[in-house]
């Protein structure tokens, strides 16, 4: 059975994929549907949803279009989630691969370095890093990446330790392949399945972290994000429920979709584990 057939057997994963594709399309179409800046004041403040044509989700405390902010915010959240996860993989995969392949003192040194980052709560460290670097998309991406790479390193290390003495690795050593070639061409391709699954879950976590930072006022002041929308509306939640409800639902659906897709990828890439769970 092919990968796509195994993935399609998981209905939850298909639902998550549909939701995720819808959010991606929403982010792509945002500049076309709402070409004007989402920061622009276009109506009276606190306009309820569906009351005036052109404002299906109403307006916020400053008279800005909530629907425009929601669509433009989708692009920001997805961009930060994907890029920060990619940076975290670029840090964690090489460190975990070297530690797992060589072992010994190299492994001890790299794992102590990894544990140093894990002793500090992720959110607290992200707040400190963003505050030091000044709030911006770049600083948020770097902060989230720096608090997200340790689980990647530990996962890759465990995979390399279980694969470094396999027959095909020993055969590669006998034919004279260098350690670098063995790591990149022989072992790393066999660790991609768990890395891909972990990466899908890391994107969801990154979106939550970005939303939390923006909620606290540590988001990029030049871009609209879902976290900022919720944070700006927290003082008027009783007066204008829709200001925090719609971006909150958007975050919920995005994170849920990514988790469902991650579960589907796990089942598709590890069919034996899927059968054992069932």
Coordinates of N, CA, C and O in Angstrom, one line a residue, residues 170-236:
X170 N 28.0 -0.6 8.2 CA 29.3 -1.3 8.3 C 29.8 -1.6 6.9 O 31.0 -1.4 6.6
X171 N 28.9 -1.9 6.0 CA 29.3 -2.1 4.6 C 29.9 -0.8 4.0 O 30.9 -0.8 3.2
X172 N 29.2 0.3 4.3 CA 29.7 1.6 3.8 C 31.1 1.9 4.3 O 31.9 2.5 3.6
X173 N 31.3 1.6 5.6 CA 32.7 1.8 6.2 C 33.7 0.9 5.5 O 34.9 1.4 5.2
X174 N 33.3 -0.3 5.1 CA 34.3 -1.2 4.5 C 34.7 -0.8 3.1 O 35.8 -1.0 2.7
X175 N 33.8 -0.1 2.4 CA 34.1 0.3 1.1 C 34.8 1.7 1.1 O 35.2 2.2 0.0
X176 N 35.1 2.2 2.3 CA 35.9 3.4 2.4 C 35.1 4.8 2.4 O 35.7 5.8 2.2
X177 N 33.8 4.7 2.6 CA 33.1 6.0 2.7 C 33.4 6.7 3.9 O 33.7 6.1 5.0
X178 N 33.5 8.1 3.8 CA 33.8 8.9 5.0 C 32.7 9.0 5.9 O 31.5 8.6 5.6
X179 N 33.0 9.4 7.2 CA 31.9 9.5 8.2 C 30.8 10.5 7.7 O 29.6 10.3 7.9
X180 N 31.3 11.6 7.1 CA 30.3 12.6 6.6 C 29.3 12.0 5.6 O 28.1 12.2 5.6
X181 N 29.9 11.2 4.6 CA 29.1 10.6 3.6 C 28.1 9.5 4.2 O 27.0 9.5 3.9
X182 N 28.6 8.8 5.2 CA 27.7 7.8 5.9 C 26.6 8.5 6.6 O 25.4 8.0 6.6
X183 N 26.9 9.6 7.3 CA 25.9 10.3 8.0 C 24.8 10.9 7.1 O 23.6 10.7 7.3
X184 N 25.2 11.5 6.0 CA 24.3 12.2 5.1 C 23.6 11.2 4.2 O 22.4 11.3 4.0
X185 N 24.3 10.2 3.6 CA 23.7 9.4 2.6 C 23.1 8.1 3.1 O 22.2 7.5 2.5
X186 N 23.7 7.6 4.2 CA 23.3 6.2 4.6 C 22.3 6.3 5.8 O 21.3 5.6 5.8
X187 N 22.6 7.1 6.8 CA 21.8 7.0 8.0 C 20.7 8.1 8.0 O 19.5 7.8 8.3
X188 N 21.0 9.3 7.6 CA 20.0 10.4 7.7 C 18.7 10.1 6.9 O 17.6 10.4 7.4
X189 N 18.8 9.5 5.7 CA 17.6 9.2 5.0 C 16.7 8.3 5.7 O 15.4 8.3 5.6
X190 N 17.2 7.4 6.6 CA 16.4 6.5 7.3 C 15.8 7.0 8.6 O 15.1 6.4 9.3
X191 N 16.2 8.3 8.9 CA 15.6 9.0 10.1 C 14.6 10.0 9.7 O 14.1 10.7 10.6
X192 N 14.3 10.2 8.4 CA 13.4 11.3 8.0 C 12.0 11.1 8.4 O 11.3 12.1 8.7
X193 N 11.5 9.9 8.5 CA 10.1 9.7 8.9 C 9.8 10.3 10.3 O 8.8 11.1 10.4
X194 N 10.5 10.0 11.4 CA 10.1 10.6 12.6 C 10.4 12.1 12.6 O 9.7 12.9 13.3
X195 N 11.4 12.6 11.9 CA 11.7 14.0 11.8 C 10.5 14.7 11.1 O 10.1 15.8 11.6
X196 N 10.0 14.2 10.1 CA 8.9 14.8 9.4 C 7.7 14.9 10.3 O 7.0 16.0 10.4
X197 N 7.4 13.9 11.0 CA 6.2 13.9 11.9 C 6.4 14.9 13.0 O 5.5 15.7 13.4
X198 N 7.6 14.9 13.6 CA 7.9 15.9 14.7 C 7.9 17.3 14.1 O 7.4 18.2 14.8
X199 N 8.3 17.6 12.9 CA 8.3 18.9 12.3 C 6.9 19.4 12.2 O 6.6 20.6 12.4
X200 N 5.9 18.6 11.8 CA 4.5 19.0 11.6 C 4.0 19.5 13.0 O 3.2 20.4 13.0
X201 N 4.3 18.8 14.0 CA 3.9 19.2 15.4 C 4.6 20.4 15.8 O 4.0 21.3 16.6
X202 N 5.8 20.6 15.4 CA 6.6 21.8 15.8 C 6.0 23.1 15.2 O 6.1 24.1 15.8
X203 N 5.5 22.9 14.0 CA 4.9 24.1 13.3 C 3.7 24.6 14.2 O 3.5 25.8 14.4
X204 N 2.9 23.6 14.6 CA 1.7 24.0 15.5 C 2.2 24.6 16.8 O 1.6 25.7 17.2
X205 N 3.2 24.1 17.4 CA 3.7 24.7 18.6 C 4.3 26.1 18.4 O 4.1 27.0 19.2
X206 N 5.0 26.3 17.2 CA 5.5 27.6 16.9 C 4.4 28.6 16.7 O 4.6 29.8 17.1
X207 N 3.3 28.2 16.1 CA 2.2 29.2 15.9 C 1.6 29.6 17.3 O 1.3 30.7 17.5
X208 N 1.5 28.6 18.2 CA 1.0 28.9 19.5 C 2.0 29.9 20.2 O 1.5 30.8 20.9
X209 N 3.3 29.6 20.1 CA 4.3 30.5 20.7 C 4.2 31.9 20.2 O 4.2 32.9 20.9
X210 N 4.1 32.0 18.9 CA 4.0 33.4 18.2 C 2.8 34.1 18.7 O 2.8 35.3 19.0
X211 N 1.6 33.4 18.8 CA 0.4 34.0 19.2 C 0.5 34.5 20.7 O 0.0 35.5 21.0
X212 N 1.2 33.7 21.5 CA 1.3 34.0 22.9 C 2.2 35.3 23.0 O 2.0 36.2 23.8
X213 N 3.3 35.3 22.3 CA 4.2 36.5 22.3 C 3.5 37.7 21.8 O 3.6 38.8 22.4
X214 N 2.7 37.6 20.7 CA 2.0 38.8 20.2 C 0.9 39.2 21.2 O 0.6 40.4 21.4
X215 N 0.3 38.2 21.9 CA -0.7 38.6 22.9 C -0.1 39.4 24.0 O -0.8 40.3 24.5
X216 N 1.1 39.2 24.3 CA 1.8 39.9 25.4 C 2.4 41.2 24.9 O 3.1 41.9 25.7
X217 N 2.2 41.5 23.6 CA 2.8 42.8 23.1 C 4.2 42.6 22.6 O 4.8 43.7 22.3
X218 N 4.7 41.4 22.4 CA 6.0 41.2 21.9 C 6.0 40.8 20.4 O 7.0 40.2 19.9
X219 N 4.9 41.0 19.7 CA 4.9 40.7 18.3 C 5.5 41.8 17.5 O 5.7 42.9 18.0
X220 N 5.6 41.6 16.2 CA 6.1 42.6 15.3 C 5.1 43.7 15.1 O 3.9 43.4 14.7
X221 N 5.4 45.0 15.5 CA 4.4 46.0 15.5 C 4.0 46.4 14.0 O 3.0 47.2 13.8
X222 N 4.7 45.9 13.0 CA 4.4 46.3 11.7 C 3.6 45.3 10.9 O 3.3 45.5 9.7
X223 N 3.3 44.1 11.5 CA 2.5 43.1 10.8 C 1.3 42.7 11.7 O 1.4 42.7 12.9
X224 N 0.2 42.4 11.1 CA -1.0 41.9 11.8 C -0.8 40.4 12.0 O -0.4 39.6 11.2
X225 N -1.2 40.0 13.3 CA -1.2 38.6 13.6 C -2.3 38.2 14.5 O -3.0 39.1 15.1
X226 N -2.7 36.9 14.5 CA -3.8 36.5 15.3 C -3.6 36.7 16.8 O -4.5 37.1 17.5
X227 N -2.4 36.5 17.2 CA -2.1 36.8 18.6 C -2.3 38.2 19.0 O -2.8 38.6 20.1
X228 N -1.8 39.1 18.1 CA -2.0 40.6 18.4 C -3.5 40.9 18.4 O -3.9 41.7 19.3
X229 N -4.3 40.3 17.5 CA -5.8 40.6 17.5 C -6.4 40.2 18.8 O -7.3 40.9 19.4
X230 N -6.0 39.1 19.4 CA -6.6 38.6 20.6 C -6.1 39.5 21.8 O -6.9 39.9 22.6
X231 N -4.8 39.8 21.8 CA -4.3 40.7 22.8 C -4.9 42.0 22.8 O -5.2 42.6 23.9
X232 N -5.1 42.6 21.6 CA -5.7 44.0 21.6 C -7.2 44.0 22.0 O -7.7 45.0 22.4
X233 N -7.8 42.8 22.0 CA -9.3 42.7 22.3 C -9.5 42.2 23.7 O -10.7 42.1 24.1
X234 N -8.5 41.9 24.5 CA -8.7 41.3 25.8 C -9.4 42.2 26.8 O -10.1 41.8 27.7
X235 N -9.3 43.5 26.6 CA -9.9 44.5 27.6 C -11.4 44.7 27.2 O -12.1 45.3 28.0
X236 N -11.8 44.3 26.0 CA -13.2 44.6 25.6 C -13.9 43.3 25.2 O -14.8 43.3 24.4

